[in-house]
């Protein structure tokens, strides 16, 4: 059973629209959730984290968490071509017996069309 | 020092050879992680250190892989008797122990085994 699942895409969104990226996870004990952005050929970069149910906003980014549904999402408002990248959902799971280390999804490839 | 540094950026080797990679974390970070990433996949956890102690290794990590962090600063990852399946991007990340889920990644070492 995969621990963190994402649609690999590509997800194509016109410039200026809202991009919505989704992620589900299998471990109900998970407490911490992260979104990393990875440009092609580059390393992942942390852009958002969320620990509590509800929404968390940071600039054009909003992370949403629903622990009952085991679902976390990332919204990007006023999307720009520079937002084109792969977005990795990551979760701290308890399956390894501790809270150390992240389990990543495969990532969603986002393309913002000018 | 503004980030995690990895060396070399690229390594091409023949099957059966040994390779060693180096990672220099952000100076005040006491946790150091190694991840592996293949095309179209998210980073896969390999091992991590807190200071010089190796606290966890992935069950997927072959005994051909060994990592050290002798003085609690830089770390090395060695792969012995490389196989074509070892071809991947090897990513190092570091964090503060009190913020262990906020990882800062290096640029990675791209390994190609011929």
PDB file of C-alpha atoms in Angstrom:
ATOM      1  CA  UNK A   1       0.000   0.000   0.000  1.00  0.00           C
ATOM      2  CA  UNK A   2       1.428   3.327  -1.088  1.00  0.00           C
ATOM      3  CA  UNK A   3       1.766   5.748   1.800  1.00  0.00           C
ATOM      4  CA  UNK A   4       1.455   9.051  -0.079  1.00  0.00           C
ATOM      5  CA  UNK A   5      -0.373   9.297  -3.388  1.00  0.00           C
ATOM      6  CA  UNK A   6      -0.479  12.092  -5.933  1.00  0.00           C
ATOM      7  CA  UNK A   7      -1.690  12.341  -9.496  1.00  0.00           C
ATOM      8  CA  UNK A   8       1.493  12.566 -11.569  1.00  0.00           C
ATOM      9  CA  UNK A   9      -0.131  14.844 -14.173  1.00  0.00           C
ATOM     10  CA  UNK A  10       0.801  16.819 -16.095  1.00  0.00           C
ATOM     11  CA  UNK A  11      -1.695  19.328 -14.776  1.00  0.00           C
ATOM     12  CA  UNK A  12      -2.045  22.214 -17.198  1.00  0.00           C
ATOM     13  CA  UNK A  13      -3.443  25.537 -15.913  1.00  0.00           C
ATOM     14  CA  UNK A  14      -3.705  28.876 -17.741  1.00  0.00           C
ATOM     15  CA  UNK A  15      -1.700  31.781 -16.392  1.00  0.00           C
ATOM     16  CA  UNK A  16      -3.597  33.741 -13.761  1.00  0.00           C
ATOM     17  CA  UNK A  17      -5.900  30.856 -12.821  1.00  0.00           C
ATOM     18  CA  UNK A  18      -5.892  28.818  -9.618  1.00  0.00           C
ATOM     19  CA  UNK A  19      -3.852  25.615  -9.668  1.00  0.00           C
ATOM     20  CA  UNK A  20      -5.143  22.890  -7.337  1.00  0.00           C
ATOM     21  CA  UNK A  21      -2.834  20.039  -6.345  1.00  0.00           C
ATOM     22  CA  UNK A  22      -4.054  17.081  -4.316  1.00  0.00           C
ATOM     23  CA  UNK A  23      -2.510  14.408  -2.130  1.00  0.00           C
ATOM     24  CA  UNK A  24      -3.840  11.526  -0.052  1.00  0.00           C
ATOM     25  CA  UNK A  25      -2.019   9.558   2.605  1.00  0.00           C
ATOM     26  CA  UNK A  26      -2.605   6.196   4.219  1.00  0.00           C
ATOM     27  CA  UNK A  27      -1.277   6.569   7.774  1.00  0.00           C
ATOM     28  CA  UNK A  28      -4.019   7.960  10.010  1.00  0.00           C
ATOM     29  CA  UNK A  29      -1.409   8.770  12.639  1.00  0.00           C
ATOM     30  CA  UNK A  30       0.375  11.261  10.380  1.00  0.00           C
ATOM     31  CA  UNK A  31       0.673  14.659  11.978  1.00  0.00           C
ATOM     32  CA  UNK A  32       2.801  16.831   9.719  1.00  0.00           C
ATOM     33  CA  UNK A  33       2.334  17.602   6.045  1.00  0.00           C
ATOM     34  CA  UNK A  34       4.562  19.409   3.590  1.00  0.00           C
ATOM     35  CA  UNK A  35       4.639  20.664   0.047  1.00  0.00           C
ATOM     36  CA  UNK A  36       7.945  20.834  -1.790  1.00  0.00           C
ATOM     37  CA  UNK A  37       8.508  22.388  -5.200  1.00  0.00           C
ATOM     38  CA  UNK A  38      11.083  20.848  -7.527  1.00  0.00           C
ATOM     39  CA  UNK A  39      12.155  22.459 -10.752  1.00  0.00           C
ATOM     40  CA  UNK A  40      13.489  20.162 -13.442  1.00  0.00           C
ATOM     41  CA  UNK A  41      17.044  19.100 -12.621  1.00  0.00           C
ATOM     42  CA  UNK A  42      16.977  20.871  -9.254  1.00  0.00           C
ATOM     43  CA  UNK A  43      16.515  19.738  -5.670  1.00  0.00           C
ATOM     44  CA  UNK A  44      13.231  19.978  -3.718  1.00  0.00           C
ATOM     45  CA  UNK A  45      12.461  23.241  -1.954  1.00  0.00           C
ATOM     46  CA  UNK A  46      10.058  23.499   0.985  1.00  0.00           C
ATOM     47  CA  UNK A  47       7.221  25.936   0.231  1.00  0.00           C
ATOM     48  CA  UNK A  48       4.459  25.101   2.722  1.00  0.00           C
ATOM     49  CA  UNK A  49       3.806  23.013   5.800  1.00  0.00           C
ATOM     50  CA  UNK A  50       0.601  22.397   7.730  1.00  0.00           C
ATOM     51  CA  UNK A  51      -0.111  20.559  10.957  1.00  0.00           C
ATOM     52  CA  UNK A  52      -3.759  21.355  11.786  1.00  0.00           C
ATOM     53  CA  UNK A  53      -7.033  20.787   9.974  1.00  0.00           C
ATOM     54  CA  UNK A  54      -8.148  23.708   7.869  1.00  0.00           C
ATOM     55  CA  UNK A  55      -6.390  26.217   5.654  1.00  0.00           C
ATOM     56  CA  UNK A  56      -3.017  27.877   5.923  1.00  0.00           C
ATOM     57  CA  UNK A  57      -2.187  30.767   3.629  1.00  0.00           C
ATOM     58  CA  UNK A  58       1.213  32.151   2.630  1.00  0.00           C
ATOM     59  CA  UNK A  59       1.168  34.665  -0.175  1.00  0.00           C
ATOM     60  CA  UNK A  60      -0.272  33.047  -3.290  1.00  0.00           C
ATOM     61  CA  UNK A  61      -0.113  29.593  -1.701  1.00  0.00           C
ATOM     62  CA  UNK A  62      -2.798  27.958   0.460  1.00  0.00           C
ATOM     63  CA  UNK A  63      -2.388  24.534   2.026  1.00  0.00           C
ATOM     64  CA  UNK A  64      -5.529  22.675   3.069  1.00  0.00           C
ATOM     65  CA  UNK A  65      -5.654  19.696   5.413  1.00  0.00           C
ATOM     66  CA  UNK A  66      -8.506  17.308   6.177  1.00  0.00           C
ATOM     67  CA  UNK A  67      -7.283  14.584   8.521  1.00  0.00           C
ATOM     68  CA  UNK A  68     -10.648  12.790   8.591  1.00  0.00           C
ATOM     69  CA  UNK A  69     -10.432  12.292   4.822  1.00  0.00           C
ATOM     70  CA  UNK A  70      -6.622  11.866   4.915  1.00  0.00           C
ATOM     71  CA  UNK A  71      -6.335  14.547   2.276  1.00  0.00           C
ATOM     72  CA  UNK A  72      -4.033  17.514   1.842  1.00  0.00           C
ATOM     73  CA  UNK A  73      -4.043  19.995  -1.005  1.00  0.00           C
ATOM     74  CA  UNK A  74      -2.115  22.999  -2.284  1.00  0.00           C
ATOM     75  CA  UNK A  75      -3.760  25.910  -4.063  1.00  0.00           C
ATOM     76  CA  UNK A  76      -1.716  28.381  -6.083  1.00  0.00           C
ATOM     77  CA  UNK A  77      -3.574  31.593  -6.866  1.00  0.00           C
ATOM     78  CA  UNK A  78      -2.734  33.867  -9.790  1.00  0.00           C
ATOM     79  CA  UNK A  79      -0.493  31.151 -11.171  1.00  0.00           C
ATOM     80  CA  UNK A  80       2.598  32.255 -13.075  1.00  0.00           C
ATOM     81  CA  UNK A  81       4.757  30.456 -15.665  1.00  0.00           C
ATOM     82  CA  UNK A  82       7.490  30.389 -13.010  1.00  0.00           C
ATOM     83  CA  UNK A  83       5.219  28.122 -10.938  1.00  0.00           C
ATOM     84  CA  UNK A  84       5.705  25.379 -13.540  1.00  0.00           C
ATOM     85  CA  UNK A  85       7.434  22.605 -11.630  1.00  0.00           C
ATOM     86  CA  UNK A  86       6.823  19.279  -9.919  1.00  0.00           C
ATOM     87  CA  UNK A  87       5.084  19.600  -6.563  1.00  0.00           C
ATOM     88  CA  UNK A  88       5.895  16.913  -4.024  1.00  0.00           C
ATOM     89  CA  UNK A  89       3.585  16.127  -1.148  1.00  0.00           C
ATOM     90  CA  UNK A  90       5.424  14.808   1.915  1.00  0.00           C
ATOM     91  CA  UNK A  91       4.146  13.375   5.154  1.00  0.00           C
ATOM     92  CA  UNK A  92       5.761  12.398   8.391  1.00  0.00           C
ATOM     93  CA  UNK A  93       4.457   8.900   8.930  1.00  0.00           C
ATOM     94  CA  UNK A  94       4.638   6.737  11.975  1.00  0.00           C
ATOM     95  CA  UNK A  95       5.138   3.454  10.114  1.00  0.00           C
ATOM     96  CA  UNK A  96       8.877   3.513  10.738  1.00  0.00           C
ATOM     97  CA  UNK A  97       8.239   3.717  14.429  1.00  0.00           C
ATOM     98  CA  UNK A  98       9.107   7.346  14.773  1.00  0.00           C
ATOM     99  CA  UNK A  99       8.413  10.780  13.449  1.00  0.00           C
ATOM    100  CA  UNK A 100      11.783  11.214  11.820  1.00  0.00           C
ATOM    101  CA  UNK A 101      12.106  11.580   8.102  1.00  0.00           C
ATOM    102  CA  UNK A 102       9.594  12.313   5.411  1.00  0.00           C
ATOM    103  CA  UNK A 103       7.709  10.042   3.037  1.00  0.00           C
ATOM    104  CA  UNK A 104       7.252  11.677  -0.329  1.00  0.00           C
ATOM    105  CA  UNK A 105       4.678  11.171  -3.022  1.00  0.00           C
ATOM    106  CA  UNK A 106       5.732  10.861  -6.645  1.00  0.00           C
ATOM    107  CA  UNK A 107       4.857  14.491  -7.312  1.00  0.00           C
ATOM    108  CA  UNK A 108       2.481  16.301  -9.652  1.00  0.00           C
ATOM    109  CA  UNK A 109       3.943  17.978 -12.704  1.00  0.00           C
ATOM    110  CA  UNK A 110       2.316  21.410 -13.046  1.00  0.00           C
ATOM    111  CA  UNK A 111       2.453  23.402 -16.270  1.00  0.00           C
ATOM    112  CA  UNK A 112       1.295  27.019 -16.302  1.00  0.00           C
ATOM    113  CA  UNK A 113       0.386  28.037 -19.825  1.00  0.00           C
ATOM    114  CA  UNK A 114       1.136  31.699 -20.730  1.00  0.00           C
TER     115      UNK A 114
ATOM    116  CA  UNK B   1      27.752  28.988   3.766  1.00  0.00           C
ATOM    117  CA  UNK B   2      24.230  29.523   2.539  1.00  0.00           C
ATOM    118  CA  UNK B   3      23.046  25.998   1.859  1.00  0.00           C
ATOM    119  CA  UNK B   4      23.686  22.280   1.685  1.00  0.00           C
ATOM    120  CA  UNK B   5      26.622  21.455  -0.555  1.00  0.00           C
ATOM    121  CA  UNK B   6      27.120  18.157  -2.364  1.00  0.00           C
ATOM    122  CA  UNK B   7      30.070  16.886  -4.320  1.00  0.00           C
ATOM    123  CA  UNK B   8      30.389  15.773  -7.049  1.00  0.00           C
ATOM    124  CA  UNK B   9      27.394  17.016  -9.027  1.00  0.00           C
ATOM    125  CA  UNK B  10      27.699  14.182 -11.512  1.00  0.00           C
ATOM    126  CA  UNK B  11      29.394  10.793 -11.342  1.00  0.00           C
ATOM    127  CA  UNK B  12      29.660   8.253 -14.126  1.00  0.00           C
ATOM    128  CA  UNK B  13      31.056   4.880 -13.182  1.00  0.00           C
ATOM    129  CA  UNK B  14      31.253   1.355 -14.477  1.00  0.00           C
ATOM    130  CA  UNK B  15      29.286  -1.450 -12.908  1.00  0.00           C
ATOM    131  CA  UNK B  16      31.202  -3.043 -10.053  1.00  0.00           C
ATOM    132  CA  UNK B  17      33.163   0.059  -9.100  1.00  0.00           C
ATOM    133  CA  UNK B  18      32.895   1.806  -5.736  1.00  0.00           C
ATOM    134  CA  UNK B  19      31.776   5.425  -5.490  1.00  0.00           C
ATOM    135  CA  UNK B  20      31.730   7.937  -2.638  1.00  0.00           C
ATOM    136  CA  UNK B  21      29.706  11.123  -2.354  1.00  0.00           C
ATOM    137  CA  UNK B  22      30.162  13.980   0.075  1.00  0.00           C
ATOM    138  CA  UNK B  23      27.614  16.267   1.720  1.00  0.00           C
ATOM    139  CA  UNK B  24      28.283  19.425   3.733  1.00  0.00           C
ATOM    140  CA  UNK B  25      25.138  20.471   5.615  1.00  0.00           C
ATOM    141  CA  UNK B  26      24.115  23.940   6.715  1.00  0.00           C
ATOM    142  CA  UNK B  27      26.565  24.657   9.509  1.00  0.00           C
ATOM    143  CA  UNK B  28      24.154  24.938  12.454  1.00  0.00           C
ATOM    144  CA  UNK B  29      22.067  21.929  11.401  1.00  0.00           C
ATOM    145  CA  UNK B  30      22.665  18.829  13.500  1.00  0.00           C
ATOM    146  CA  UNK B  31      20.537  16.438  11.454  1.00  0.00           C
ATOM    147  CA  UNK B  32      21.640  15.137   8.073  1.00  0.00           C
ATOM    148  CA  UNK B  33      19.630  12.948   5.721  1.00  0.00           C
ATOM    149  CA  UNK B  34      20.381  10.977   2.578  1.00  0.00           C
ATOM    150  CA  UNK B  35      17.642  10.403   0.009  1.00  0.00           C
ATOM    151  CA  UNK B  36      17.638   8.794  -3.422  1.00  0.00           C
ATOM    152  CA  UNK B  37      15.434   9.948  -6.294  1.00  0.00           C
ATOM    153  CA  UNK B  38      14.828   8.351  -9.676  1.00  0.00           C
ATOM    154  CA  UNK B  39      13.053   9.936 -12.622  1.00  0.00           C
ATOM    155  CA  UNK B  40       9.337  10.374 -12.035  1.00  0.00           C
ATOM    156  CA  UNK B  41       9.535   9.390  -8.387  1.00  0.00           C
ATOM    157  CA  UNK B  42       9.668  11.295  -5.158  1.00  0.00           C
ATOM    158  CA  UNK B  43      12.763  11.191  -2.955  1.00  0.00           C
ATOM    159  CA  UNK B  44      13.196   7.888  -1.118  1.00  0.00           C
ATOM    160  CA  UNK B  45      14.623   7.938   2.413  1.00  0.00           C
ATOM    161  CA  UNK B  46      17.943   6.112   2.863  1.00  0.00           C
ATOM    162  CA  UNK B  47      19.383   7.084   6.232  1.00  0.00           C
ATOM    163  CA  UNK B  48      19.868   9.939   8.651  1.00  0.00           C
ATOM    164  CA  UNK B  49      22.252  11.179  11.328  1.00  0.00           C
ATOM    165  CA  UNK B  50      21.865  13.300  14.378  1.00  0.00           C
ATOM    166  CA  UNK B  51      25.303  14.750  14.979  1.00  0.00           C
ATOM    167  CA  UNK B  52      27.656  11.804  14.391  1.00  0.00           C
ATOM    168  CA  UNK B  53      25.150   9.086  15.304  1.00  0.00           C
ATOM    169  CA  UNK B  54      23.388   7.210  12.518  1.00  0.00           C
ATOM    170  CA  UNK B  55      19.886   6.864  13.945  1.00  0.00           C
ATOM    171  CA  UNK B  56      17.954   5.174  11.182  1.00  0.00           C
ATOM    172  CA  UNK B  57      18.514   3.245   7.982  1.00  0.00           C
ATOM    173  CA  UNK B  58      15.892   2.295   5.457  1.00  0.00           C
ATOM    174  CA  UNK B  59      15.039  -1.393   5.254  1.00  0.00           C
ATOM    175  CA  UNK B  60      15.458  -0.992   1.514  1.00  0.00           C
ATOM    176  CA  UNK B  61      19.099   0.017   1.905  1.00  0.00           C
ATOM    177  CA  UNK B  62      21.406  -2.685   0.606  1.00  0.00           C
ATOM    178  CA  UNK B  63      24.506  -3.600   2.630  1.00  0.00           C
ATOM    179  CA  UNK B  64      26.523  -2.261  -0.298  1.00  0.00           C
ATOM    180  CA  UNK B  65      25.579   1.202   0.941  1.00  0.00           C
ATOM    181  CA  UNK B  66      27.303   2.782   3.902  1.00  0.00           C
ATOM    182  CA  UNK B  67      27.177   6.284   5.285  1.00  0.00           C
ATOM    183  CA  UNK B  68      29.324   8.071   7.825  1.00  0.00           C
ATOM    184  CA  UNK B  69      29.352  11.393   9.590  1.00  0.00           C
ATOM    185  CA  UNK B  70      32.516  11.061  11.669  1.00  0.00           C
ATOM    186  CA  UNK B  71      32.657  14.474  13.325  1.00  0.00           C
ATOM    187  CA  UNK B  72      29.040  15.430  13.126  1.00  0.00           C
ATOM    188  CA  UNK B  73      29.679  17.843  10.278  1.00  0.00           C
ATOM    189  CA  UNK B  74      30.057  16.571   6.713  1.00  0.00           C
ATOM    190  CA  UNK B  75      28.840  13.129   5.669  1.00  0.00           C
ATOM    191  CA  UNK B  76      29.892  10.599   3.058  1.00  0.00           C
ATOM    192  CA  UNK B  77      27.792   7.990   1.300  1.00  0.00           C
ATOM    193  CA  UNK B  78      29.651   5.074  -0.249  1.00  0.00           C
ATOM    194  CA  UNK B  79      28.213   2.546  -2.660  1.00  0.00           C
ATOM    195  CA  UNK B  80      30.296  -0.569  -3.172  1.00  0.00           C
ATOM    196  CA  UNK B  81      30.130  -2.807  -6.253  1.00  0.00           C
ATOM    197  CA  UNK B  82      27.743  -0.477  -8.031  1.00  0.00           C
ATOM    198  CA  UNK B  83      24.908  -1.880 -10.099  1.00  0.00           C
ATOM    199  CA  UNK B  84      22.930  -0.277 -12.911  1.00  0.00           C
ATOM    200  CA  UNK B  85      19.938  -0.062 -10.587  1.00  0.00           C
ATOM    201  CA  UNK B  86      21.914   2.310  -8.378  1.00  0.00           C
ATOM    202  CA  UNK B  87      21.684   4.986 -11.062  1.00  0.00           C
ATOM    203  CA  UNK B  88      19.762   7.846  -9.467  1.00  0.00           C
ATOM    204  CA  UNK B  89      20.039  11.309  -7.971  1.00  0.00           C
ATOM    205  CA  UNK B  90      21.415  11.100  -4.442  1.00  0.00           C
ATOM    206  CA  UNK B  91      20.130  13.977  -2.360  1.00  0.00           C
ATOM    207  CA  UNK B  92      21.456  15.177   0.958  1.00  0.00           C
ATOM    208  CA  UNK B  93      19.357  17.301   3.280  1.00  0.00           C
ATOM    209  CA  UNK B  94      19.877  18.863   6.675  1.00  0.00           C
ATOM    210  CA  UNK B  95      17.718  20.258   9.434  1.00  0.00           C
ATOM    211  CA  UNK B  96      17.720  21.416  13.003  1.00  0.00           C
ATOM    212  CA  UNK B  97      16.713  18.683  15.441  1.00  0.00           C
ATOM    213  CA  UNK B  98      13.964  20.883  16.889  1.00  0.00           C
ATOM    214  CA  UNK B  99      12.577  21.430  13.382  1.00  0.00           C
ATOM    215  CA  UNK B 100      13.441  18.020  12.012  1.00  0.00           C
ATOM    216  CA  UNK B 101      10.703  17.987   9.430  1.00  0.00           C
ATOM    217  CA  UNK B 102      11.891  21.148   7.679  1.00  0.00           C
ATOM    218  CA  UNK B 103      14.518  19.751   5.392  1.00  0.00           C
ATOM    219  CA  UNK B 104      16.847  21.824   3.263  1.00  0.00           C
ATOM    220  CA  UNK B 105      18.145  19.880   0.292  1.00  0.00           C
ATOM    221  CA  UNK B 106      21.425  20.085  -1.554  1.00  0.00           C
ATOM    222  CA  UNK B 107      21.656  20.061  -5.344  1.00  0.00           C
ATOM    223  CA  UNK B 108      22.286  16.337  -5.382  1.00  0.00           C
ATOM    224  CA  UNK B 109      24.773  13.980  -7.000  1.00  0.00           C
ATOM    225  CA  UNK B 110      23.577  12.370 -10.213  1.00  0.00           C
ATOM    226  CA  UNK B 111      25.011   8.859 -10.453  1.00  0.00           C
ATOM    227  CA  UNK B 112      25.083   6.963 -13.723  1.00  0.00           C
ATOM    228  CA  UNK B 113      26.250   3.355 -13.628  1.00  0.00           C
ATOM    229  CA  UNK B 114      27.188   2.003 -17.058  1.00  0.00           C
TER     230      UNK B 114
END
